[in-house]
Structure formats: structure tokens, C-alpha cells
XYZ file of N, CA, C and O in Angstrom:
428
model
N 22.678 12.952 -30.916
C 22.160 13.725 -29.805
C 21.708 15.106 -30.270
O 20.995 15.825 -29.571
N 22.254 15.522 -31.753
C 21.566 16.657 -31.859
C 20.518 17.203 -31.702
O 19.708 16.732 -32.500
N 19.886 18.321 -30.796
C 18.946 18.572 -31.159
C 17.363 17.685 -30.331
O 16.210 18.105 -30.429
N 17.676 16.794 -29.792
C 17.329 15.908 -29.001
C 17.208 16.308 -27.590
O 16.368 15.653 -26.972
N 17.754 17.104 -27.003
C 17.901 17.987 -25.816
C 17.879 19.370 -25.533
O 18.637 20.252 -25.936
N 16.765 19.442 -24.679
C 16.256 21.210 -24.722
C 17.009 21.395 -23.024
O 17.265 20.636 -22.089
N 17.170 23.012 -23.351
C 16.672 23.638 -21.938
C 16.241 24.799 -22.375
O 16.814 25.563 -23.152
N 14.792 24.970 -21.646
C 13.847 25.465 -21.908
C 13.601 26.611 -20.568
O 13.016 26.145 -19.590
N 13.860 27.497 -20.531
C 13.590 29.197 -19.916
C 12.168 29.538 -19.924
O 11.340 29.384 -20.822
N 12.020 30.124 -18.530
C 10.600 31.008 -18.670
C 11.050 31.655 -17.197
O 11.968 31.656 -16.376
N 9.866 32.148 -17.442
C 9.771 33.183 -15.848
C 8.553 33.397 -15.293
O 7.645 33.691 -16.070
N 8.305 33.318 -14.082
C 7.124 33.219 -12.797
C 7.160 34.542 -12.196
O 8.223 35.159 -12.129
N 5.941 35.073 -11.702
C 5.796 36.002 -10.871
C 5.781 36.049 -9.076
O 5.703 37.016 -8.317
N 5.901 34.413 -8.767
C 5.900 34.227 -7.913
C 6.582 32.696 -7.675
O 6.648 31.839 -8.556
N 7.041 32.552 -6.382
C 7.905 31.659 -5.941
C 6.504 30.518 -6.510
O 6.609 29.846 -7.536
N 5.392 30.501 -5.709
C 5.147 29.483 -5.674
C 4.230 29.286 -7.278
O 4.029 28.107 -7.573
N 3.896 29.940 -7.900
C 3.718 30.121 -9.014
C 4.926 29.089 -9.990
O 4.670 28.161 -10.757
N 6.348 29.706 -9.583
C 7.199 28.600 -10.632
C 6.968 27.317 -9.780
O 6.644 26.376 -10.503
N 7.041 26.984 -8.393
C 7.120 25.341 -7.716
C 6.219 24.547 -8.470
O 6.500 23.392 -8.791
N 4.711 25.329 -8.893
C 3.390 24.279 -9.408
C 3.691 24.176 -10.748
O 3.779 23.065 -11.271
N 3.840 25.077 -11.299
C 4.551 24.730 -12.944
C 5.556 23.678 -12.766
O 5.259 22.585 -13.248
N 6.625 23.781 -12.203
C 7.682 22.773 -12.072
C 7.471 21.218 -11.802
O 8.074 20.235 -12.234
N 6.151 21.385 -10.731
C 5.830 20.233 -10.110
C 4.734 19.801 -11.001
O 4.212 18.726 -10.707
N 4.207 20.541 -12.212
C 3.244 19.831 -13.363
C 3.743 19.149 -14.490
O 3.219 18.290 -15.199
N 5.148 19.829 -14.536
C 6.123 19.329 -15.776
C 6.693 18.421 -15.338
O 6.843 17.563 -16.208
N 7.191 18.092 -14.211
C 7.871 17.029 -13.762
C 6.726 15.848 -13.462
O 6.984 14.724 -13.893
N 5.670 16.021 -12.855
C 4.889 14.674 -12.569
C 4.690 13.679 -13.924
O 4.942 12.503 -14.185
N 4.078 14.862 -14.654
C 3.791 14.650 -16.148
C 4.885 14.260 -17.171
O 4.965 14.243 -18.399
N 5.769 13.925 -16.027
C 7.172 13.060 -17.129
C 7.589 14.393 -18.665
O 8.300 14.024 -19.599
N 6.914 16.038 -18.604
C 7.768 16.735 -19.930
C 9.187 17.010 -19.169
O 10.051 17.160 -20.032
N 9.647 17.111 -18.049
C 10.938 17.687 -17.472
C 11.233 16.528 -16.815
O 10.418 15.815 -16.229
N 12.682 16.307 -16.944
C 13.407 15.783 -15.831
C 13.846 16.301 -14.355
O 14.109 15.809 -13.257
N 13.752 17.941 -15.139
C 14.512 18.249 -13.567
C 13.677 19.722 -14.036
O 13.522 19.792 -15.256
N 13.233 20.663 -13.405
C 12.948 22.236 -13.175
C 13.549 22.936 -11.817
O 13.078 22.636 -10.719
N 14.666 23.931 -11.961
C 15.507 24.810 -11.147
C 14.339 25.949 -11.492
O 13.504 26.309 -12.322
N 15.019 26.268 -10.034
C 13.662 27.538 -9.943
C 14.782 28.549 -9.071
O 15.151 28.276 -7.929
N 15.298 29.914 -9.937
C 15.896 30.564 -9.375
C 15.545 31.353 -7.840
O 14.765 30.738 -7.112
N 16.036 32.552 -7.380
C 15.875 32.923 -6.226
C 15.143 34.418 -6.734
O 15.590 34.709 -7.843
N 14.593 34.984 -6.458
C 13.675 36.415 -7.218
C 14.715 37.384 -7.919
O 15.325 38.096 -7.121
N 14.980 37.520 -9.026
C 15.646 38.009 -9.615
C 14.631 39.380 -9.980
O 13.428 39.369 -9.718
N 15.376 40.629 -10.669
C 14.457 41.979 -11.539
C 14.559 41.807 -12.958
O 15.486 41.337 -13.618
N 13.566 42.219 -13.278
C 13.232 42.081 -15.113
C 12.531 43.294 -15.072
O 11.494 43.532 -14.453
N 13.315 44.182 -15.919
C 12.546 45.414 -16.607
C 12.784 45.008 -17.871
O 13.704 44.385 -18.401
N 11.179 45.766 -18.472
C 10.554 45.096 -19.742
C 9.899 46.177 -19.786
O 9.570 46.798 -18.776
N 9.583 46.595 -21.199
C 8.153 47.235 -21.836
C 7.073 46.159 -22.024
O 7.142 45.104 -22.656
N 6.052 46.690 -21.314
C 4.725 46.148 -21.162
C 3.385 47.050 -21.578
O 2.967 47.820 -20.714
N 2.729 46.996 -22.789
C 2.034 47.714 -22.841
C 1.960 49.516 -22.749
O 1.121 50.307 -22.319
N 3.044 49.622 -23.270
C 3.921 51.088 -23.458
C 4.451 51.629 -22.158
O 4.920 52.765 -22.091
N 4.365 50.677 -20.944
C 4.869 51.335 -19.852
C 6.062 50.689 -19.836
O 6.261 49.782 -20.644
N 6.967 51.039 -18.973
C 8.380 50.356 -18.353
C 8.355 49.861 -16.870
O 8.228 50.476 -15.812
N 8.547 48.319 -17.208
C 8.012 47.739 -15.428
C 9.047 47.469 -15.334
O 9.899 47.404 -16.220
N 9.179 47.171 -13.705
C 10.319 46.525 -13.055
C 9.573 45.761 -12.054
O 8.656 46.192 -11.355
N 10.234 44.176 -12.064
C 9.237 43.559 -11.560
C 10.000 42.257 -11.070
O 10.479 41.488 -11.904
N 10.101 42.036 -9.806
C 10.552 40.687 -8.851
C 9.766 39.344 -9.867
O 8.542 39.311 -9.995
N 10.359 38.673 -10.290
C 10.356 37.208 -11.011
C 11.079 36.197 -10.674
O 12.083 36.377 -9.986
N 10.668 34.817 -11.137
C 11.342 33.446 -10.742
C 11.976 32.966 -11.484
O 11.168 32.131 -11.889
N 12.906 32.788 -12.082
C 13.636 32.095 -13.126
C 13.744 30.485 -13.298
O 14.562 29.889 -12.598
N 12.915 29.756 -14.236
C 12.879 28.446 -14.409
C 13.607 27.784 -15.493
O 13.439 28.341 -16.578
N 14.451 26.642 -15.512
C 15.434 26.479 -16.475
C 14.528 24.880 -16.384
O 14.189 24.342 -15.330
N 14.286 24.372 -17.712
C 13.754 23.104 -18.010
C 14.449 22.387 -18.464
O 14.890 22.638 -19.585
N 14.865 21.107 -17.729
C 15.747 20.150 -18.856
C 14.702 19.310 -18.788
O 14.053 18.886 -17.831
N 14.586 18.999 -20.822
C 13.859 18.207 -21.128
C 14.269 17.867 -22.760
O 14.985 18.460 -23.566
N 13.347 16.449 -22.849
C 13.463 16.440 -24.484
C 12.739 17.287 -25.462
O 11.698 17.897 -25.215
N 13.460 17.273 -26.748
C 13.076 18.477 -27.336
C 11.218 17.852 -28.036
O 10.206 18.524 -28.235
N 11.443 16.504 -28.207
C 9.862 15.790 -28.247
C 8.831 16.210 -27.388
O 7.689 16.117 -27.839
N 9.011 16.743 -26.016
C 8.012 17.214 -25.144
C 8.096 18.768 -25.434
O 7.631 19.383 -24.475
N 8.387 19.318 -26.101
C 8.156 21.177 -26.072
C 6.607 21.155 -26.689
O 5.888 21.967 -26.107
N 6.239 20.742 -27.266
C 5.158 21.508 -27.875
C 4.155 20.894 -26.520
O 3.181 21.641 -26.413
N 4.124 19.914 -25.615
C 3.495 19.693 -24.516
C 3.866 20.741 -23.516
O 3.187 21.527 -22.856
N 4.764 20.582 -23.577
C 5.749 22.003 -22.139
C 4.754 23.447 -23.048
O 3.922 24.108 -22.425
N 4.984 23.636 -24.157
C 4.275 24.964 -24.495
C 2.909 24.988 -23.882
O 2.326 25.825 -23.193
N 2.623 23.960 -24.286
C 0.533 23.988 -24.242
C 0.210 24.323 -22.288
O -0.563 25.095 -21.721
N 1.246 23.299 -21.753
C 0.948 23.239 -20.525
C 1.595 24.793 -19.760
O 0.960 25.328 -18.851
N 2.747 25.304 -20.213
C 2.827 26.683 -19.599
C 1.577 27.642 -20.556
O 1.450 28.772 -20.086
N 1.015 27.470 -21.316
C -0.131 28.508 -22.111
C -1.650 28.231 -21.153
O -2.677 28.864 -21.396
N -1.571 27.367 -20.249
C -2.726 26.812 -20.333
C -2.371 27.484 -18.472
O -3.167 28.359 -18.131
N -1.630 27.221 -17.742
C -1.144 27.500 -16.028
C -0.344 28.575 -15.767
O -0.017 28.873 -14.618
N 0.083 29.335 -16.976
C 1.096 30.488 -16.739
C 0.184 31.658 -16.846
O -0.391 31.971 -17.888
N 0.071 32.358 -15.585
C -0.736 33.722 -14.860
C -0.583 34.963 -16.261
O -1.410 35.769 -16.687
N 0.685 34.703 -16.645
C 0.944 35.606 -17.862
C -0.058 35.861 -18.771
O -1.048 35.131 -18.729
N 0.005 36.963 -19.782
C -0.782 36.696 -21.067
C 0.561 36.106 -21.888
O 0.752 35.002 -22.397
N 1.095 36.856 -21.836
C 2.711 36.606 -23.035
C 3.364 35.969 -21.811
O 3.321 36.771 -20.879
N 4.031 34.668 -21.427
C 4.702 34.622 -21.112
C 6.114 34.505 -21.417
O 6.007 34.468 -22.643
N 7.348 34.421 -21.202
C 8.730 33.951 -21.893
C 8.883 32.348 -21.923
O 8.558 31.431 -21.168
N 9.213 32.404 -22.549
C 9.335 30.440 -23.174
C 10.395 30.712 -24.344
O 10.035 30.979 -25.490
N 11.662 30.625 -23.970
C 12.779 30.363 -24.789
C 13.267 29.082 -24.925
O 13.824 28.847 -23.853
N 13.390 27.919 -25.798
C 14.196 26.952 -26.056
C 15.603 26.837 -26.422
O 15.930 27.130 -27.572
N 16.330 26.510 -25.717
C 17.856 26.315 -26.529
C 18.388 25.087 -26.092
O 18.578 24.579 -24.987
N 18.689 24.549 -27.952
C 19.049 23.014 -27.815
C 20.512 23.197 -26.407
O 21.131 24.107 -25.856
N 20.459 21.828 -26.386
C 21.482 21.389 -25.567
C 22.768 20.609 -26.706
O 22.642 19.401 -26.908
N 23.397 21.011 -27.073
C 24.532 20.137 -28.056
C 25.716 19.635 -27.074
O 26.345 18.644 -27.443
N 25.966 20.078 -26.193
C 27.134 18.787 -25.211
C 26.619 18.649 -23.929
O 25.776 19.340 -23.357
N 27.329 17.515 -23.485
C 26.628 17.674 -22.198
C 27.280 16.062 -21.232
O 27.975 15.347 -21.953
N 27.133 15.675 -20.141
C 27.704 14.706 -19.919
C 26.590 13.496 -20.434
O 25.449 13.759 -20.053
N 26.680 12.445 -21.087
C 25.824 11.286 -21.500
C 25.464 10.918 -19.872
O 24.252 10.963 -19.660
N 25.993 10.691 -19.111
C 24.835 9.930 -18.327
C 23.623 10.642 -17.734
O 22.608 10.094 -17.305
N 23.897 12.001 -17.777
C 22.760 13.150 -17.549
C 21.840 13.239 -18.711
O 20.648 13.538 -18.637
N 22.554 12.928 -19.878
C 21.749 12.863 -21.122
C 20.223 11.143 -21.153
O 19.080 11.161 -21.611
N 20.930 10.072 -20.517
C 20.739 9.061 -20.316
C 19.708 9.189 -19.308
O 18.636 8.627 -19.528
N 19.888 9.930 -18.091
C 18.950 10.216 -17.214
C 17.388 11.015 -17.601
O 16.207 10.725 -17.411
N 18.003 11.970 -18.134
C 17.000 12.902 -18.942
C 15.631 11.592 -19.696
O 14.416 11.676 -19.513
N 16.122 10.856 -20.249
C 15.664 10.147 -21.403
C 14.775 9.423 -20.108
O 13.620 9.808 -19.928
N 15.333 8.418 -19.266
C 14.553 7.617 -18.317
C 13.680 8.299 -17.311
O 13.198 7.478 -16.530
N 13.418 9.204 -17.138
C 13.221 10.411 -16.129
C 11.680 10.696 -17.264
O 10.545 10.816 -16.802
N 11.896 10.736 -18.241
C 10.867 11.494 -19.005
C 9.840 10.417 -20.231
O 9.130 10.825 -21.150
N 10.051 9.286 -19.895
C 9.331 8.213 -20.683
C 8.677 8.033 -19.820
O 9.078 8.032 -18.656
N 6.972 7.748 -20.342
C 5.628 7.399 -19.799
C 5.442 6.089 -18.954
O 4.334 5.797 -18.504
């Protein structure tokens, strides 16, 4: 199972902004599941200023075989120039969620 299981982070500027990302990764079989937090604050340096700025928090469970698709497709629909796209394997987890993941995300 190493290594075989992502959850994959980013962030939206808008509610419905993360739902269509979520709902592109999921149709498209790269996610099993996309959580879409409640508007959280992110201050960041942006272009030498300091923003503070209402965002969506999206957590991706998926296989780690679909990231470089999950990349292309948030580079290609994400409003961002830079957006955040963090991967971190998944190393435990319950197998039948692991099992689900797998059937959830085959073509």
C-alpha cells in the first residue's frame, strides 16, 4: 500500500469554485471523494503585498497514479496563477476505505 494513496490539498477562492473542481475530479474517476471545507483565512505574501483572504479548503482522496491528471486538471480550472497543490501519501488507513478508493476511481 505504500505510497499508493494520496491526499491531496489545495485551496479555492470561492465556495462554488471548490464544488466544480470537486465535481470534475470526481466525475472523471481522479478522486474518490473531495471535502470542501467551510471559508477558512489564509494570509500569504503575494506579490510583495500581505493578503488576507476568505478560501475553501479541499482535501482529495485519491490514487497516487491519478496526481499528475489531478495536477493538469487543477492547472488547467484553478482561477489561481500559483495555486496550492500539496500531496501527502496516505501510509495507514482502514483497507476497506483503501478498497473503496481503488473501485471508486477505475475507468
Amino acid at each position: 500500500m505504500q505510497n499508493q494513496f494520496l491526499l491531496v490539498i489545495t485551496t479555492c477562492p470561492s465556495a462554488e469554485h471548490a464544488k466544480n473542481l470537486a465535481r470534475e475530479l470526481v466525475k472523471n474517476k481522479l478522486a474518490a471523494c473531495v471535502q470542501i471545507s467551510q471559508a477558512i483565512t489564509s494570509v500569504y505574501e503575494w506579490q510583495d503585498e500581505l493578503c488576507e483572504e476568505q478560501e475553501f479548503n479541499l482535501q482529495i482522496k485519491c490514487l497516487a497514479q491519478h496526481y499528475s491528471a489531478i495536477e493538469h486538471t487543477l492547472s488547467t480550472l484553478h482561477p489561481y496563477d500559483v495555486p496550492e497543490l500539496i500531496a501527502v501519501p496516505i501510509t495507514q488507513g482502514l483497507p476497506a476505505y483503501f478498497d473503496w478508493i481503488k473501485e471508486t476511481t477505475q475507468p
